[in-house]
Tab-separated table of C-alpha atoms in Angstrom:
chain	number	residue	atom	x	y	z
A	27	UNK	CA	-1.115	-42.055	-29.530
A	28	UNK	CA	-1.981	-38.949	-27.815
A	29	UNK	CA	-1.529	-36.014	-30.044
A	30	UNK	CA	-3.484	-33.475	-27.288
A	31	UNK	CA	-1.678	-34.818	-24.173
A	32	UNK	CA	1.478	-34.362	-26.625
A	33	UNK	CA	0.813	-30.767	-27.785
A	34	UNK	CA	-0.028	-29.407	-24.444
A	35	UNK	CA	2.972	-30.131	-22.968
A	36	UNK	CA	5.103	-28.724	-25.407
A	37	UNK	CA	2.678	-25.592	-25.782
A	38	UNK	CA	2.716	-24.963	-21.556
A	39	UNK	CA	6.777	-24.252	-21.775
A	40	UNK	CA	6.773	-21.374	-24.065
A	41	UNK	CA	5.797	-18.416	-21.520
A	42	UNK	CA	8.498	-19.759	-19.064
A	43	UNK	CA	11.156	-19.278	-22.028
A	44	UNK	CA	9.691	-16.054	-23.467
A	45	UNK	CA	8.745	-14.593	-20.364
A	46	UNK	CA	12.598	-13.819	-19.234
A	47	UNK	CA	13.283	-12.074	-22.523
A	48	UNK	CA	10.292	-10.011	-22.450
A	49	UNK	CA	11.552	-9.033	-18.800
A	50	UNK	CA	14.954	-8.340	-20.053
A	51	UNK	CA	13.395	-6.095	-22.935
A	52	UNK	CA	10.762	-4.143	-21.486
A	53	UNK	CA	13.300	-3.719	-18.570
A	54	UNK	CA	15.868	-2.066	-21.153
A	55	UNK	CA	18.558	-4.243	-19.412
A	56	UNK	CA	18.072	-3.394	-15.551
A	57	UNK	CA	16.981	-6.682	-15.356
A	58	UNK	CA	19.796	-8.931	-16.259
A	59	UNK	CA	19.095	-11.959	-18.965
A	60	UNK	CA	17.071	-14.589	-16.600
A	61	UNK	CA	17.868	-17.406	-18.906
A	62	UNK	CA	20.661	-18.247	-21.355
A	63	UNK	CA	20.212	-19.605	-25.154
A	64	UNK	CA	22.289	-22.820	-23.956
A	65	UNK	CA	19.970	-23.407	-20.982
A	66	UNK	CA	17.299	-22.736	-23.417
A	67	UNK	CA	19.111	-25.759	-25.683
A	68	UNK	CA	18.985	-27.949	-22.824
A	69	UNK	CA	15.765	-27.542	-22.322
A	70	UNK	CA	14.033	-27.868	-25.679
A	71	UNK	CA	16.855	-30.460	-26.823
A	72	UNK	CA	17.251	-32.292	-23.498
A	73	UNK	CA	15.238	-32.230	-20.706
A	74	UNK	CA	11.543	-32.331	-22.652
A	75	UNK	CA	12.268	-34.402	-25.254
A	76	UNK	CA	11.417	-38.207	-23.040
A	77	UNK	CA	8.586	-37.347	-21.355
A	78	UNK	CA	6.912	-35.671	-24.515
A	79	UNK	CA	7.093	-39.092	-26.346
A	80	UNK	CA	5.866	-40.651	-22.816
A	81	UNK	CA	2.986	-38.388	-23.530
A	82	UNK	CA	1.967	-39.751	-26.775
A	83	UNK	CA	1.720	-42.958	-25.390
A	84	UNK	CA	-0.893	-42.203	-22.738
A	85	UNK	CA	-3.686	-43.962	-22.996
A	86	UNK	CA	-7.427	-42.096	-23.403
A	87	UNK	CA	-8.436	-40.457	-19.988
A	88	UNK	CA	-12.001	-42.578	-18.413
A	89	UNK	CA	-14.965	-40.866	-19.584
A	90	UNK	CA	-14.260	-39.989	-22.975
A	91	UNK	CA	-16.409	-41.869	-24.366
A	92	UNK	CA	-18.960	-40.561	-23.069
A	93	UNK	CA	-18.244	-36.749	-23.945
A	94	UNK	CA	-19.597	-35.577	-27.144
A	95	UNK	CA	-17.768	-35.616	-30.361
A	96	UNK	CA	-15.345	-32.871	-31.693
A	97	UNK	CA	-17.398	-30.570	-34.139
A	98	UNK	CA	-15.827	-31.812	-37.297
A	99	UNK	CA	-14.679	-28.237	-38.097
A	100	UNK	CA	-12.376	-27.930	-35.219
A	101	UNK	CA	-8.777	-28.880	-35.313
A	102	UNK	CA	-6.817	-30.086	-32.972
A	103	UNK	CA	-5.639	-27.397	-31.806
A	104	UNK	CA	-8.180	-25.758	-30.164
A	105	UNK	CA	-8.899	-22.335	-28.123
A	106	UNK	CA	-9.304	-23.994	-25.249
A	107	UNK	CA	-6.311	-26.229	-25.247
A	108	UNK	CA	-3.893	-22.773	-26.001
A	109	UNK	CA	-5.929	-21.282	-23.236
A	110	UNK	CA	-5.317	-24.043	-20.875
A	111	UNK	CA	-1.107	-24.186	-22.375
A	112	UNK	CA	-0.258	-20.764	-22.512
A	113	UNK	CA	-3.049	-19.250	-19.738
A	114	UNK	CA	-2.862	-21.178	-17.142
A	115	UNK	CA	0.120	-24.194	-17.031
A	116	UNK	CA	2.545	-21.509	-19.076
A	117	UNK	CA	1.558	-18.699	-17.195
A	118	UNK	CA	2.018	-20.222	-13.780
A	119	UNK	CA	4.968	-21.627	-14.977
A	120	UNK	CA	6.436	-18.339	-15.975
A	121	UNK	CA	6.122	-16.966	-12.468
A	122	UNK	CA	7.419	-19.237	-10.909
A	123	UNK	CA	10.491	-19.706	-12.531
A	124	UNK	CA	10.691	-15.532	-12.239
A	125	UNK	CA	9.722	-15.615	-8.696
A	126	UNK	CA	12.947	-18.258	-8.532
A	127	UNK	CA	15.364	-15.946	-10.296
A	128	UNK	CA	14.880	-12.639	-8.469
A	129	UNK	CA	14.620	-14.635	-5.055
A	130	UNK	CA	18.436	-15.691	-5.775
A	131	UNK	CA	19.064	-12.055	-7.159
A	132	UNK	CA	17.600	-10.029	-4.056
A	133	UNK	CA	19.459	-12.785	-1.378
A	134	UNK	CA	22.443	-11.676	-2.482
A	135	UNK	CA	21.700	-7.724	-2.013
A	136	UNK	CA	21.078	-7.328	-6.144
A	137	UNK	CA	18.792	-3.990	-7.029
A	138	UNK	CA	17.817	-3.214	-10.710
A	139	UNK	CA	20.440	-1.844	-13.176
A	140	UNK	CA	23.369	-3.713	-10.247
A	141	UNK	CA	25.898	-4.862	-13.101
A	142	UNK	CA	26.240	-8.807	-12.973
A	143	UNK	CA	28.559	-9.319	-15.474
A	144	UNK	CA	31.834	-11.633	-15.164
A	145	UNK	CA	34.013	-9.482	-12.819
A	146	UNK	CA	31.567	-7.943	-11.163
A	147	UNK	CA	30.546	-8.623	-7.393
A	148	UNK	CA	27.329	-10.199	-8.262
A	149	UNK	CA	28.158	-12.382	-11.421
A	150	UNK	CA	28.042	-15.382	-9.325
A	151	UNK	CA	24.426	-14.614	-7.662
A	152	UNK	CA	23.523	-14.025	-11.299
A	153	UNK	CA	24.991	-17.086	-12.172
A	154	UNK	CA	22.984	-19.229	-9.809
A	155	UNK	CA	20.004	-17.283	-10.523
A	156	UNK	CA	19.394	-18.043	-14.124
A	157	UNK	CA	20.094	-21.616	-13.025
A	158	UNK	CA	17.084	-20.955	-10.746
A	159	UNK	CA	15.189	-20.255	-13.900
A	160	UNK	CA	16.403	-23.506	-15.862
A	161	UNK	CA	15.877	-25.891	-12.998
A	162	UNK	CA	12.520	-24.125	-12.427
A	163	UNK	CA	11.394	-24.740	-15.992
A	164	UNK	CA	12.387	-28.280	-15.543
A	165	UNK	CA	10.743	-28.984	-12.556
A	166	UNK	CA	7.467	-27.085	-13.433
A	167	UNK	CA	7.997	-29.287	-16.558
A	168	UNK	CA	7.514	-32.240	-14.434
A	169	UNK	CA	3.917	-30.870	-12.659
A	170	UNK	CA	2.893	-29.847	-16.639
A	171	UNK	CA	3.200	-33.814	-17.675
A	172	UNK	CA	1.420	-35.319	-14.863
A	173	UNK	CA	-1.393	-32.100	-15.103
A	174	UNK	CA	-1.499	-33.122	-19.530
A	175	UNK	CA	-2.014	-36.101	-19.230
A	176	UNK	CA	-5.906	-35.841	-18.706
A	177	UNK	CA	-7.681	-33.151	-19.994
A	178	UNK	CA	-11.175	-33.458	-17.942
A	179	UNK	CA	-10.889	-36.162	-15.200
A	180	UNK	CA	-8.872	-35.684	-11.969
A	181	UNK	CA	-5.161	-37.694	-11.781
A	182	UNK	CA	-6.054	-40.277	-9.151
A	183	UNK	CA	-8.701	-41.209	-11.540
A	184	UNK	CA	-5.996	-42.779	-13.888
A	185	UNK	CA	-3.113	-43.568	-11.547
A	186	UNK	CA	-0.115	-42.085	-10.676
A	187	UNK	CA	1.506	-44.729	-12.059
A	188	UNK	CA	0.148	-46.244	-14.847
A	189	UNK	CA	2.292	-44.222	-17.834
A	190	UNK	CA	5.979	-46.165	-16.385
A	191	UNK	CA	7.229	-44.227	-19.905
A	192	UNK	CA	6.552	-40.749	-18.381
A	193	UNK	CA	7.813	-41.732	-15.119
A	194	UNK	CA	11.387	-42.594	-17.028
A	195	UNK	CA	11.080	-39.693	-18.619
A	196	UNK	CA	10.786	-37.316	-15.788
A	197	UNK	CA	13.759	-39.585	-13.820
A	198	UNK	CA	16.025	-38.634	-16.642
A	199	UNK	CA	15.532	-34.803	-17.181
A	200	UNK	CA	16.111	-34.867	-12.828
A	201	UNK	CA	19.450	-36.442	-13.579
A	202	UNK	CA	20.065	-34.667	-16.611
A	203	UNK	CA	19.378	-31.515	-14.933
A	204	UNK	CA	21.205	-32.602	-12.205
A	205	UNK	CA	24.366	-33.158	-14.013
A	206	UNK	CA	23.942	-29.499	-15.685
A	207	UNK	CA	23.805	-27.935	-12.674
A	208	UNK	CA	26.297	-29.703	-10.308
A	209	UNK	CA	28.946	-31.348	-12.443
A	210	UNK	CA	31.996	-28.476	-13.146
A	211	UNK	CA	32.498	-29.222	-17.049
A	212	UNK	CA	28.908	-28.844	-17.642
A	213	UNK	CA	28.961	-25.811	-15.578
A	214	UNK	CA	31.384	-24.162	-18.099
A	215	UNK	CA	29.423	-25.116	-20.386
A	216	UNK	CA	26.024	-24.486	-20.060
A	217	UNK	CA	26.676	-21.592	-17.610
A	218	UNK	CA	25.503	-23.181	-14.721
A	219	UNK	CA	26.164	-23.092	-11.005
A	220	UNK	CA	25.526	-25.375	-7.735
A	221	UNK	CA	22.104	-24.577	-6.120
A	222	UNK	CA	21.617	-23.574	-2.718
A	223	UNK	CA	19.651	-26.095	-1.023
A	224	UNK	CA	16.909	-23.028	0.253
A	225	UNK	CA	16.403	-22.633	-3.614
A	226	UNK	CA	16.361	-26.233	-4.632
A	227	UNK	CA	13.504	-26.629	-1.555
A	228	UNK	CA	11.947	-23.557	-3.610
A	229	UNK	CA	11.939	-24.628	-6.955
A	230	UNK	CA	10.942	-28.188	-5.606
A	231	UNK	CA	7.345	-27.884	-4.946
A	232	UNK	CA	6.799	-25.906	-8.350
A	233	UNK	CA	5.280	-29.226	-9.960
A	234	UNK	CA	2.710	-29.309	-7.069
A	235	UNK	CA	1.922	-25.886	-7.696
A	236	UNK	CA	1.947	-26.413	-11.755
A	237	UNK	CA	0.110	-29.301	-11.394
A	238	UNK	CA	-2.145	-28.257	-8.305
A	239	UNK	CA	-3.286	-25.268	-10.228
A	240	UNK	CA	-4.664	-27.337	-13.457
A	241	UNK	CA	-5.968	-30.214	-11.331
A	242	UNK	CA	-8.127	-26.767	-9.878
A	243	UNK	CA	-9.296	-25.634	-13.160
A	244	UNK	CA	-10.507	-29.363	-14.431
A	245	UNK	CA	-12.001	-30.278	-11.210
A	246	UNK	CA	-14.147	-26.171	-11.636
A	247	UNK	CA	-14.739	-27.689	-15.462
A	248	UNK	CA	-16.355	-30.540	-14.079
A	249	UNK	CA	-18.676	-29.430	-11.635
A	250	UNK	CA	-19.668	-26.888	-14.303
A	251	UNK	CA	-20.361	-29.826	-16.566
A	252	UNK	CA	-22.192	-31.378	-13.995
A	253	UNK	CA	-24.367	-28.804	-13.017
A	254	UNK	CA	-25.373	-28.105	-16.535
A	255	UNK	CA	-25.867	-31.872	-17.841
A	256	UNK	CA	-27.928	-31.938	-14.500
A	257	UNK	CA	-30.336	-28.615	-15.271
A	258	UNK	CA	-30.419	-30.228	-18.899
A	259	UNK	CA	-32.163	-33.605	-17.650
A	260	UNK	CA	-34.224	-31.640	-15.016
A	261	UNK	CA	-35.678	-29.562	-17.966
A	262	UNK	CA	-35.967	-32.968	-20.333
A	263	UNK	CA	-38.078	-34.197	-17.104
A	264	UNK	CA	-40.002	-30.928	-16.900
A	265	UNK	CA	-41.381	-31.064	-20.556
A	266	UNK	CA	-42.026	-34.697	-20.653
């Protein structure tokens, strides 16, 4: 089992759920509530849940044999791995799913401190737009499993398609999200609304992005690795 692929993932979706609130704080309320505590449910209950287990099942990444040992003193939860969760897949992540909610806000003529509460002329656009934010999360959810599931080597390197667990996984929270967002008793619910098809297109190529951006960072790790293992054998070469 996987325990780092597994942690990862789980770590990455905290600044895309604590970002909104922290928005809707520091804005004293201007900014309405970009996600709701049942969305929030769905999320951490529902849509995560499969492709987290998937996770732990993914077999260890080529090359890691060959890296050195992890100092004994170290758990697993390292610097580098919160760094990598919360800095760069959360982060991204986070603006996204912002960059998804005001888009829906500001189509619809909103401006800071607008009221979008039920009666009002723009509860609907507010409606839609913290679904923006849930099917965001979700979908950058997707590009965070396929980016966690190596933590050095590149994703063609293992195959698109060798975990057939994760890929389950991911179908379900699509369908599952799907049926939050589009079926009318859910809606009520979970306080939900259809998606335009400009912001499904939107939120659409967030795993790209969420996964694009990591792929970036490991692919700048390895050259850096590279370029020092190579100085270290020119210098072993040097003093022979």
């Amino acid at each position: 089992m996987s325990t780092t692929t597994f942690i990862v993932y789980i770590f990455a979706h905290a600044p895309a759920e604590i970002v909104p609130f922290l928005v809707f704080a520091l804005s004293a309320g201007t900014v309405p509530l970009p996600l709701t505590v049942m969305q929030i449910l769905a999320i951490d209950l529902g849509t995560e849940t499969l492709p987290a287990l998937a996770l732990g099942r993914e077999r260890a990444e080529p090359g890691v044999m060959s890296r050195p040992p992890r100092p004994s003193t170290q758990g697993v939860i390292s610097r580098d791995m919160l760094v990598r969760s919360w800095g760069y897949l959360g982060m991204v992540s986070a603006a996204l799913v912002m960059t998804a909610f005001f888009y829906v806000l500001w189509r619809a003529g909103w401006h800071p401190g607008d009221a979008t509460g039920p009666g009002s002329p723009l509860h609907h656009a507010y409606v839609t737009a913290t679904t923006a934010t849930f099917a965001g999360i979700v979908t950058c959810q997707v590009g965070t499993a396929f980016a966690a599931r190596t933590d050095h080597a590149a994703l063609r390197d293992i195959g698109f398609f060798t975990n057939p667990l994760l890929l389950a996984g991911i179908a379900f929270e699509l369908v599952f999200t799907a049926a939050l967002v589009y079926v009318p008793p859910l809606q009520g619910i979970f306080g939900t609304a259809a998606l335009p098809l400009d912001v499904v297109a939107l939120i659409a190529v967030f795993p790209v992005l969420v996964w694009g951006t990591d792929e970036l960072r490991r692919r700048a790790r390895r050259n850096r690795l590279h370029t020092s293992h190579r100085h270290r054998e020119t210098h072993h070469v040097a003093h022979r």
